[in-house]
mmCIF file with all atom_site columns, C-alpha atoms in Angstrom:
data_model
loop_
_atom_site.group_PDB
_atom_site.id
_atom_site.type_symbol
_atom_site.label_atom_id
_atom_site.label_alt_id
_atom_site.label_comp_id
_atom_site.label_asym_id
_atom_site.label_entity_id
_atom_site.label_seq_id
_atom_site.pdbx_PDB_ins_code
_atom_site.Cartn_x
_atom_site.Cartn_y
_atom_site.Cartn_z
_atom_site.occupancy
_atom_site.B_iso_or_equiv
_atom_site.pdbx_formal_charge
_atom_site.auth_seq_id
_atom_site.auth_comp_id
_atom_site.auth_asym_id
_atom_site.auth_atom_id
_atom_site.pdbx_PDB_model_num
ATOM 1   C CA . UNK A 1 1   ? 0.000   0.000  0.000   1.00 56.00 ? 23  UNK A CA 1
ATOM 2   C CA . UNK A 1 2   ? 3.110   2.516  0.666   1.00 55.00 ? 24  UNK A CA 1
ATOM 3   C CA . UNK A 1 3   ? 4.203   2.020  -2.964  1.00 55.00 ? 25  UNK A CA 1
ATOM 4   C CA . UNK A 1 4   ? 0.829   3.149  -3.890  1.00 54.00 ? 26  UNK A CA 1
ATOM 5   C CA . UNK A 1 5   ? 0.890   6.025  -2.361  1.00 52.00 ? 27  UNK A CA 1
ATOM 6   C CA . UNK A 1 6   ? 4.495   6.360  -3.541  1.00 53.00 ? 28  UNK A CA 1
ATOM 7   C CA . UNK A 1 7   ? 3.084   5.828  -6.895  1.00 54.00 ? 29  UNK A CA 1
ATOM 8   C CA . UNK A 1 8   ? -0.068  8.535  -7.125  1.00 55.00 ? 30  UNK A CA 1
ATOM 9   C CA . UNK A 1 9   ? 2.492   11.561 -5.728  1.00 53.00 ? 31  UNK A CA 1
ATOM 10  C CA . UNK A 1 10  ? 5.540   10.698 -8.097  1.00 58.00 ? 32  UNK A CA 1
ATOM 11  C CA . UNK A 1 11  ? 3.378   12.823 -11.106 1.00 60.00 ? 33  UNK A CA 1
ATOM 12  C CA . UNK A 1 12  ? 2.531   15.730 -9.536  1.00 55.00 ? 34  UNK A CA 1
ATOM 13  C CA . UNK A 1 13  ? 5.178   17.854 -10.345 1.00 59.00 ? 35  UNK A CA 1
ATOM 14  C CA . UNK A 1 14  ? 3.805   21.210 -9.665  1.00 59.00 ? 36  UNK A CA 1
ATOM 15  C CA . UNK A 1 15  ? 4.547   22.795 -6.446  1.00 57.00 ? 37  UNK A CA 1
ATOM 16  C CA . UNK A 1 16  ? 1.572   23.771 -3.943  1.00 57.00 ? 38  UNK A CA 1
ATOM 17  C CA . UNK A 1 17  ? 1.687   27.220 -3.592  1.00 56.00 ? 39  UNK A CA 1
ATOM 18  C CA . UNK A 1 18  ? 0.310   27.022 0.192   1.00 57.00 ? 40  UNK A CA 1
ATOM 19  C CA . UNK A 1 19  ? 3.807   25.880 1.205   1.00 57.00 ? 41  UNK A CA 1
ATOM 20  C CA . UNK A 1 20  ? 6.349   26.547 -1.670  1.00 52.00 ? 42  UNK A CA 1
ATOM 21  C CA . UNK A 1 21  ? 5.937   30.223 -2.370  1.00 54.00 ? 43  UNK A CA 1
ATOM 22  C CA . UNK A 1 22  ? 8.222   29.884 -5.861  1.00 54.00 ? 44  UNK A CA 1
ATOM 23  C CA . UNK A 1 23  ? 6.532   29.462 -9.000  1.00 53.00 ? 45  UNK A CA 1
ATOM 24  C CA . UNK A 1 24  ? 7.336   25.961 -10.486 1.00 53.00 ? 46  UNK A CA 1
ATOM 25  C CA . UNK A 1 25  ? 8.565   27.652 -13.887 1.00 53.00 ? 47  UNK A CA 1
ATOM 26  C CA . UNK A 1 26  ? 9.395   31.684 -15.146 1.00 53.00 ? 48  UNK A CA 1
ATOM 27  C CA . UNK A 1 27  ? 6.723   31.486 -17.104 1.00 56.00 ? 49  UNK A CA 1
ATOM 28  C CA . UNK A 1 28  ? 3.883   30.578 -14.364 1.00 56.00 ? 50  UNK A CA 1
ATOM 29  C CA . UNK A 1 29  ? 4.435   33.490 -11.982 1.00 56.00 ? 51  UNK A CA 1
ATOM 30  C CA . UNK A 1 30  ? 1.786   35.113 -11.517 1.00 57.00 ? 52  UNK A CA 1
ATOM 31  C CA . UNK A 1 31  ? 1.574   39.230 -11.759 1.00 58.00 ? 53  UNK A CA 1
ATOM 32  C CA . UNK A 1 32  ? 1.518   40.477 -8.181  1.00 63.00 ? 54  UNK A CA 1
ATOM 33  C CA . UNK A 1 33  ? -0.382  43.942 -8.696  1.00 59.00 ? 55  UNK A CA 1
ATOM 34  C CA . UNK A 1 34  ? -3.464  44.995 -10.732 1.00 56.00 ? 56  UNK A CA 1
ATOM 35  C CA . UNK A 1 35  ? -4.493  43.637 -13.852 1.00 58.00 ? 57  UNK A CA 1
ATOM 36  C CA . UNK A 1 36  ? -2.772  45.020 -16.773 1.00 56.00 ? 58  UNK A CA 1
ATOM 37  C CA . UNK A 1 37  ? -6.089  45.178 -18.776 1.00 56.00 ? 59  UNK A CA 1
ATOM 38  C CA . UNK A 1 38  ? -6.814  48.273 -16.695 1.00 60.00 ? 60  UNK A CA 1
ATOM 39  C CA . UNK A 1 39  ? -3.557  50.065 -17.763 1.00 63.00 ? 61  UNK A CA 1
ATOM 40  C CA . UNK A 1 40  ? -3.468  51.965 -20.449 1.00 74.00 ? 62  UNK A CA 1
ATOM 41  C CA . UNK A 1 41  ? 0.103   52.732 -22.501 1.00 83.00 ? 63  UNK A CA 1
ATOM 42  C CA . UNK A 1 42  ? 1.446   56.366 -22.232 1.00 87.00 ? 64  UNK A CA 1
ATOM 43  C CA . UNK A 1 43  ? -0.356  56.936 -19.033 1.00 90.00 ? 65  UNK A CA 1
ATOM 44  C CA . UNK A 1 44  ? 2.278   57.358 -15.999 1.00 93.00 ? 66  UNK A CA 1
ATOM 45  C CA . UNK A 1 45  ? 2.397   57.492 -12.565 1.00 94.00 ? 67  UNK A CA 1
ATOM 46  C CA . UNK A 1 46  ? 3.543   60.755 -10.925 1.00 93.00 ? 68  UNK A CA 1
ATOM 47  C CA . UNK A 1 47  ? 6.087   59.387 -8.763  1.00 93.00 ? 69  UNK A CA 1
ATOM 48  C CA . UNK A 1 48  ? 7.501   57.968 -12.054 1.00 93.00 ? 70  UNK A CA 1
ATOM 49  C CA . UNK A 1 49  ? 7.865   60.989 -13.234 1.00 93.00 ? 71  UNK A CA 1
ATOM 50  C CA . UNK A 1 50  ? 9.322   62.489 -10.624 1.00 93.00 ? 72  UNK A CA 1
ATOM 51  C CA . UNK A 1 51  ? 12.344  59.945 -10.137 1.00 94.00 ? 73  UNK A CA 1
ATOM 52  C CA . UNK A 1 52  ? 13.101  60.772 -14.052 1.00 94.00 ? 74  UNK A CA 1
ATOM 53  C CA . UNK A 1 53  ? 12.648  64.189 -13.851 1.00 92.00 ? 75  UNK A CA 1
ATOM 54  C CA . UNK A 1 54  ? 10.248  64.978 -16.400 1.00 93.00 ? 76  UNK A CA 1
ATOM 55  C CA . UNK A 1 55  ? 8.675   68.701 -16.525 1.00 94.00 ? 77  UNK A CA 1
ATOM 56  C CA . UNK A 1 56  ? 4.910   68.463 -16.630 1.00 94.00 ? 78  UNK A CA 1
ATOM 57  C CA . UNK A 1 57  ? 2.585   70.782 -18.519 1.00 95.00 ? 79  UNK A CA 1
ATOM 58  C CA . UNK A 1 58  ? -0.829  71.719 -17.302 1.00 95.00 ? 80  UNK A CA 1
ATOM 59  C CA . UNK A 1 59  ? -3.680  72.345 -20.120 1.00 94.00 ? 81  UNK A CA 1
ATOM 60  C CA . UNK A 1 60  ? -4.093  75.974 -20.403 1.00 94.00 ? 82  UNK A CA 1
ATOM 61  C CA . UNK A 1 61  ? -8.157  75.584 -21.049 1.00 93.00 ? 83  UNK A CA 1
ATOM 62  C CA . UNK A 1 62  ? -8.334  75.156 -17.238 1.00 92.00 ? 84  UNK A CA 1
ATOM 63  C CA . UNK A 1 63  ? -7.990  78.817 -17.052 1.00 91.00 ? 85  UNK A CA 1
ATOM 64  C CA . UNK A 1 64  ? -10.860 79.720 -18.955 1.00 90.00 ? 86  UNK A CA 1
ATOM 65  C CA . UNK A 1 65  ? -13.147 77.078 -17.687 1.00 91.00 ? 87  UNK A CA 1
ATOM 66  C CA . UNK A 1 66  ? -15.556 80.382 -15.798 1.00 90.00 ? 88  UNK A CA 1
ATOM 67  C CA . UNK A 1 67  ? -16.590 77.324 -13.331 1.00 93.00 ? 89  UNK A CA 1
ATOM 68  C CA . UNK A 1 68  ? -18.238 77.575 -10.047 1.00 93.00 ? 90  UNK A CA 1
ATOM 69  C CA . UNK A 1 69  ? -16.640 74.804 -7.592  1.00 93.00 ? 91  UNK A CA 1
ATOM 70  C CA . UNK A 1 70  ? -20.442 73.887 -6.400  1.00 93.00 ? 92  UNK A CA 1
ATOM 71  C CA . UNK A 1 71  ? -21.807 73.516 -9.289  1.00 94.00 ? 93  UNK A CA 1
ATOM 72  C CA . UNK A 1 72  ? -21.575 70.150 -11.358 1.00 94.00 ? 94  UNK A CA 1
ATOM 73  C CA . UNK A 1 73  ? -19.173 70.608 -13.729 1.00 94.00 ? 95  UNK A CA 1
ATOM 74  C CA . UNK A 1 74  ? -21.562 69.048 -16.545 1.00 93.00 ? 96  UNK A CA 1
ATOM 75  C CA . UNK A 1 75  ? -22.514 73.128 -16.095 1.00 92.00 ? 97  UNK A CA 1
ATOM 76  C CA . UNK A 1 76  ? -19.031 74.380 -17.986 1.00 91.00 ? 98  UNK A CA 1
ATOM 77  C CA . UNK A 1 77  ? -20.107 75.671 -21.198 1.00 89.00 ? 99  UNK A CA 1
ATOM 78  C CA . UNK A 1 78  ? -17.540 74.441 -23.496 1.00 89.00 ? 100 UNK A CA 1
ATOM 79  C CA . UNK A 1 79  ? -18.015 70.278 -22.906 1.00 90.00 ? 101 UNK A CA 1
ATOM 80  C CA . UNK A 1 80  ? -15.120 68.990 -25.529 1.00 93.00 ? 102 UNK A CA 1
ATOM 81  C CA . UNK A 1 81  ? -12.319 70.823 -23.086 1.00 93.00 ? 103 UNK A CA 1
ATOM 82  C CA . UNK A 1 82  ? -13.842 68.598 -20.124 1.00 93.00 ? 104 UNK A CA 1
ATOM 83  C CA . UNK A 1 83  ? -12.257 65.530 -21.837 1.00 94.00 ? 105 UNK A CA 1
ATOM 84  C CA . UNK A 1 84  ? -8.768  67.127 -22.387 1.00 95.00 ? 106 UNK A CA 1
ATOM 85  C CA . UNK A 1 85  ? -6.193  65.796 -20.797 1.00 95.00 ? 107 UNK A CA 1
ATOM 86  C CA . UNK A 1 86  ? -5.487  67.833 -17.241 1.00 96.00 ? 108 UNK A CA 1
ATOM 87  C CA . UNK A 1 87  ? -1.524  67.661 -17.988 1.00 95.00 ? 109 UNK A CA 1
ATOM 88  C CA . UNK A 1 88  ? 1.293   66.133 -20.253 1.00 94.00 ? 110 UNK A CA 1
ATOM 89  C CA . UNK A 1 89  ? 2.385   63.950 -19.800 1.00 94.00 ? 111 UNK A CA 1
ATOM 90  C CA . UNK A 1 90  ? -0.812  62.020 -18.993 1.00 95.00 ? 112 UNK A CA 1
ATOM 91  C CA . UNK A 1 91  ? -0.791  60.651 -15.366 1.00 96.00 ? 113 UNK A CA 1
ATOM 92  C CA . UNK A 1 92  ? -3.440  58.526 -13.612 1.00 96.00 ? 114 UNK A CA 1
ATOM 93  C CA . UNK A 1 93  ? -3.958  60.268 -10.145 1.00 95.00 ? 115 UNK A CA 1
ATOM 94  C CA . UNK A 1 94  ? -2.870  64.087 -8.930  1.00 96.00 ? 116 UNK A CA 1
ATOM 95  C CA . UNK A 1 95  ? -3.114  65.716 -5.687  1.00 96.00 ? 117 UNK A CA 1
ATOM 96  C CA . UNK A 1 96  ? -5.056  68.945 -6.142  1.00 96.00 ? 118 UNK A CA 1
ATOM 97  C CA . UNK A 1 97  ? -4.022  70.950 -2.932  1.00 95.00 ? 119 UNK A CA 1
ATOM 98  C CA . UNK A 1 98  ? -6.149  74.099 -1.713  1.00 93.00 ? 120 UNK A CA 1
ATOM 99  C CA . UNK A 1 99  ? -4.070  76.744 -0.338  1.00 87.00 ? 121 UNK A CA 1
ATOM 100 C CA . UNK A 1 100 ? -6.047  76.589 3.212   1.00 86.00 ? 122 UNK A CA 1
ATOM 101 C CA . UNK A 1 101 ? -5.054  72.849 2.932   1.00 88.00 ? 123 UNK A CA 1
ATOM 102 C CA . UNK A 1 102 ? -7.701  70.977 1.705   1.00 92.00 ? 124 UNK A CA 1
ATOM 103 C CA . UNK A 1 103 ? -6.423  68.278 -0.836  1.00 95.00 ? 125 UNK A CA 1
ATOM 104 C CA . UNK A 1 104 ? -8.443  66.263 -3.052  1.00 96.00 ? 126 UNK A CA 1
ATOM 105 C CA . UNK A 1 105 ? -7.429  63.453 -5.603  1.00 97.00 ? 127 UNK A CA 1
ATOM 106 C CA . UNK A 1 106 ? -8.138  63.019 -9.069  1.00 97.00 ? 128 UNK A CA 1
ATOM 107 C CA . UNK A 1 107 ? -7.559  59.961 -10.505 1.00 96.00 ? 129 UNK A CA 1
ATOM 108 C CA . UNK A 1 108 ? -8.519  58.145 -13.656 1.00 95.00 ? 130 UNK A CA 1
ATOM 109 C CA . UNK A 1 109 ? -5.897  54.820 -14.803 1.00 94.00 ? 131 UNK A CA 1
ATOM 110 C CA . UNK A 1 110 ? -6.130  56.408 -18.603 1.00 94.00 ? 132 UNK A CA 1
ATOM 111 C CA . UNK A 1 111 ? -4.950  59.823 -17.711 1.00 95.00 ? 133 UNK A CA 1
ATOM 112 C CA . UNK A 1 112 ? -6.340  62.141 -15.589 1.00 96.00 ? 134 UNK A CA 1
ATOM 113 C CA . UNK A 1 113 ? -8.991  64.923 -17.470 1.00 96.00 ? 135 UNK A CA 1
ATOM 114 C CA . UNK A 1 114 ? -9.946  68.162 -16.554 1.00 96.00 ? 136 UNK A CA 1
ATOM 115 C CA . UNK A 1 115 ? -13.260 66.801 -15.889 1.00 96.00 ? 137 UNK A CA 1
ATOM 116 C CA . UNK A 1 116 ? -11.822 63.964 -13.447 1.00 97.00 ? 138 UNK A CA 1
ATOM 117 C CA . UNK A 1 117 ? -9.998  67.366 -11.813 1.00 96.00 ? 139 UNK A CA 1
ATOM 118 C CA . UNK A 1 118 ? -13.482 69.042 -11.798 1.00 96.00 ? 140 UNK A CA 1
ATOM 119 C CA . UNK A 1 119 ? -15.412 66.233 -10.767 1.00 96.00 ? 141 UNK A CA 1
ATOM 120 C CA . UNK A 1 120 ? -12.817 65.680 -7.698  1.00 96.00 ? 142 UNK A CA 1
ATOM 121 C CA . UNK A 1 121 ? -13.381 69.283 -6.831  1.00 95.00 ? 143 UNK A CA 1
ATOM 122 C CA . UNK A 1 122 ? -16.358 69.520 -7.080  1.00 95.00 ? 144 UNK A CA 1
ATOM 123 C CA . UNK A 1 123 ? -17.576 66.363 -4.869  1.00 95.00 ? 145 UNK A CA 1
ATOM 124 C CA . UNK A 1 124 ? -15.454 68.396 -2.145  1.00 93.00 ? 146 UNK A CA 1
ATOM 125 C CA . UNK A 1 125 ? -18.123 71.863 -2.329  1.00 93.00 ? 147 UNK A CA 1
ATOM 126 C CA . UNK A 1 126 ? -21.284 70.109 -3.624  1.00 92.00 ? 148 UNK A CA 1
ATOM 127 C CA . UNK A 1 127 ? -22.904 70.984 -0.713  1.00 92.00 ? 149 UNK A CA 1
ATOM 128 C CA . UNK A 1 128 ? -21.305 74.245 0.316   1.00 90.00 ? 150 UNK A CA 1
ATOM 129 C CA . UNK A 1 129 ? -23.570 77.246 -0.332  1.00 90.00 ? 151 UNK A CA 1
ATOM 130 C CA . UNK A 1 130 ? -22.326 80.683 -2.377  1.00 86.00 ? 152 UNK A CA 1
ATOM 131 C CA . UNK A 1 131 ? -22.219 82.813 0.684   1.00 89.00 ? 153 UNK A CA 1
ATOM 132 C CA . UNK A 1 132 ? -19.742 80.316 2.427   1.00 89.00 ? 154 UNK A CA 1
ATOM 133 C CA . UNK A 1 133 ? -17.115 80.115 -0.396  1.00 89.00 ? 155 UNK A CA 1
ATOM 134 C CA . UNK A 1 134 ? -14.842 83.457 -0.605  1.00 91.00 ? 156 UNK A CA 1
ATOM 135 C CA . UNK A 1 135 ? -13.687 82.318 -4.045  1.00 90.00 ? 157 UNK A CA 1
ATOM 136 C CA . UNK A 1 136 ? -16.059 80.267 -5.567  1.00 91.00 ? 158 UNK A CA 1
ATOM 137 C CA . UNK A 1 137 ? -14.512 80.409 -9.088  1.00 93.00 ? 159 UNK A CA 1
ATOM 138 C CA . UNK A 1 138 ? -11.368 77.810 -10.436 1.00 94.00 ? 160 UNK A CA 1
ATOM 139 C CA . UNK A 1 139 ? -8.879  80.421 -11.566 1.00 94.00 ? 161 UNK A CA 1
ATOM 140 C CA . UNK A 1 140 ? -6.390  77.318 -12.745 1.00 94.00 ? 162 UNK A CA 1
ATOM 141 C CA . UNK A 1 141 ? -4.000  75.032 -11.810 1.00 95.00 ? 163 UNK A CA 1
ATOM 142 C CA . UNK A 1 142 ? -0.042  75.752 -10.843 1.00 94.00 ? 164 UNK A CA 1
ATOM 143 C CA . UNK A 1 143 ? 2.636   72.967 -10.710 1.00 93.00 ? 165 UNK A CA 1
ATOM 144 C CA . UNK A 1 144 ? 5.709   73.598 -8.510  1.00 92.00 ? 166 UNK A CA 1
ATOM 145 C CA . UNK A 1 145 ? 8.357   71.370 -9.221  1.00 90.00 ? 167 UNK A CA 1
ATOM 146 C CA . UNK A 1 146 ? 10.164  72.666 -6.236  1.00 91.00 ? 168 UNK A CA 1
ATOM 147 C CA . UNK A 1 147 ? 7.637   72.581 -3.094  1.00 91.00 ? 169 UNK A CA 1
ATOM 148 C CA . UNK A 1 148 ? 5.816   69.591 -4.499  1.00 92.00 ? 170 UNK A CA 1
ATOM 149 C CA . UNK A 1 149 ? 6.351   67.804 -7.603  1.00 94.00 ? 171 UNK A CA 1
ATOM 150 C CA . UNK A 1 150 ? 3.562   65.361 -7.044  1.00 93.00 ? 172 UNK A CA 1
ATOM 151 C CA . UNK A 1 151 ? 0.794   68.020 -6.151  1.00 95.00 ? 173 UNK A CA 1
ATOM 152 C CA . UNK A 1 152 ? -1.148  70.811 -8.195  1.00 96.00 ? 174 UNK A CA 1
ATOM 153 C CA . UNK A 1 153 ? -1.986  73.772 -6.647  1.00 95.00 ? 175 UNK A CA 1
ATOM 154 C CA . UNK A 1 154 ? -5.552  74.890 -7.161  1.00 95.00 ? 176 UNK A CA 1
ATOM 155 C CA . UNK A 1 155 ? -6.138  78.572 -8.014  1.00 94.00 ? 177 UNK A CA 1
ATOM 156 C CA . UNK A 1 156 ? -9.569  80.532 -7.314  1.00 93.00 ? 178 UNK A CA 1
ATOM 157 C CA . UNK A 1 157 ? -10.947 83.875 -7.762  1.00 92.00 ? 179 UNK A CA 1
ATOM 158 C CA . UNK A 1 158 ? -14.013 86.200 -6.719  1.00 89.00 ? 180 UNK A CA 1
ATOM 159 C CA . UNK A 1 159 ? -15.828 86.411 -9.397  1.00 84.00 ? 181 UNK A CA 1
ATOM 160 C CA . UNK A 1 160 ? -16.532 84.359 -13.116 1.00 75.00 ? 182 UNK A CA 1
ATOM 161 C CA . UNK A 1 161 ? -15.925 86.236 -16.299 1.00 71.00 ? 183 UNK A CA 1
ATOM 162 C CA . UNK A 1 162 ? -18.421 87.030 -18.687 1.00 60.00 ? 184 UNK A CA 1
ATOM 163 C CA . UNK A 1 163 ? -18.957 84.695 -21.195 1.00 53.00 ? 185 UNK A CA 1
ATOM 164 C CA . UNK A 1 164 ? -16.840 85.587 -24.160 1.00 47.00 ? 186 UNK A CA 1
ATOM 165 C CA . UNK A 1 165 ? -15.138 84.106 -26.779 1.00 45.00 ? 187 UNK A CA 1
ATOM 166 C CA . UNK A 1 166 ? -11.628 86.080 -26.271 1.00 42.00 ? 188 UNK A CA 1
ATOM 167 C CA . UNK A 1 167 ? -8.498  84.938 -25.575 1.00 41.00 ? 189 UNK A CA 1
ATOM 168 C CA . UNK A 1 168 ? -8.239  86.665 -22.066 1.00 40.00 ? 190 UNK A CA 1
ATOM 169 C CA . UNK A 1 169 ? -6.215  89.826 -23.247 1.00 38.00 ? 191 UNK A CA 1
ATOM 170 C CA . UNK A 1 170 ? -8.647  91.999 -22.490 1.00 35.00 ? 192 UNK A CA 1
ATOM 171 C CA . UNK A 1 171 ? -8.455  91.373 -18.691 1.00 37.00 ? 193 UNK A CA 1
ATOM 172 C CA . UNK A 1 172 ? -4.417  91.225 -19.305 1.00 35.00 ? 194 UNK A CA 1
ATOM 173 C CA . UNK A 1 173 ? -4.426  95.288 -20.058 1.00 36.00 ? 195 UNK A CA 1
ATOM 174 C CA . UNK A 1 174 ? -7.122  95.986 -17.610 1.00 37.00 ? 196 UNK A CA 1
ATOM 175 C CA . UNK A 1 175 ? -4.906  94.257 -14.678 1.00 39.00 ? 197 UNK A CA 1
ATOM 176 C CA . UNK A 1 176 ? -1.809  95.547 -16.182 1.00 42.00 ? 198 UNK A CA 1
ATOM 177 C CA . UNK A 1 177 ? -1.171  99.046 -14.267 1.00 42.00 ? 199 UNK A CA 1
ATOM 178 C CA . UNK A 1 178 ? -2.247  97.223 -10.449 1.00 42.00 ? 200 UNK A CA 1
ATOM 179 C CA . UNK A 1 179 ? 0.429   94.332 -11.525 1.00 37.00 ? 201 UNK A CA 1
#
């Protein structure tokens, strides 16, 4: 009966992976993180970025945007800038800091948008009334490389421009003499 036994065990050549943690051949490892399926080519990961030292560059329609931080941003007028990329090259989460300290993250695995920056934003003031925010319009977004590579810093202002389909040099030469 012992050679039996001997007998049924001498096949299995795989190794159980409750006790041997090695994989019984290169090839049958198995991935130890996310599924690749989810990750899209191109798209980076900040602190990737940062090791190499690559200079990031935010979209420059998140300026004009004229959008009220509690109110959905399916209320910006011009839609096909909501599904720009928020900054090149693309990368799938950012820290959007508030100067008072608030932070919130936006994070999407095939590159963060402006609308994923909106959206993140805007889950933050959803419920805040207009009286309680001082500046309830996003001005922009600023990268320092130096205080914090891995963090935007979100800019707001008083008051929303009127609608117009300038480039902004109007309010350049108004602003000029108090600069």
């Amino acid at each position: 009966m012992a050679a039996e036994v001997q007998e049924q065990s001498a096949p299995l050549s795989k190794v159980d992976s409750a006790i041997d943690d090695a994989p019984a051949s290169p090839g049958e490892s198995k991935p130890r993180h996310r599924r690749t399926s989810s990750t899209v080519s191109g798209v980076f990961n900040i602190n990737d970025l940062e090791k190499e030292g690559v200079e990031l560059k935010i979209a420059p329609e998140t300026q004009r945007l004229n959008w009220k931080v509690n109110s959905s941003p399916a209320t910006i007028e011009e839609k096909d800038v909501l599904h720009k990329l928020l900054c090149h090259p693309p990368i799938k989460k950012i820290d959007l800091h508030f100067p008072l300290g608030l932070e919130v993250t936006a994070r999407n695995m095939k590159g963060v948008t402006i609308k994923d920056a909106c959206d993140a934003i805007y889950k933050q003031f959803k419920k805040k009334a207009d009286d309680e925010l001082e500046n309830p319009y996003l001005a922009g977004f600023e990268w320092d490389r130096e205080e914090c590579y891995t963090k935007f810093i979100v800019h707001q202002k008083k008051t929303g421009d009127a609608p117009s389909g300038g480039s902004g040099k109007k309010k350049k030469a108004k602003g000029g003499e108090e600069a």
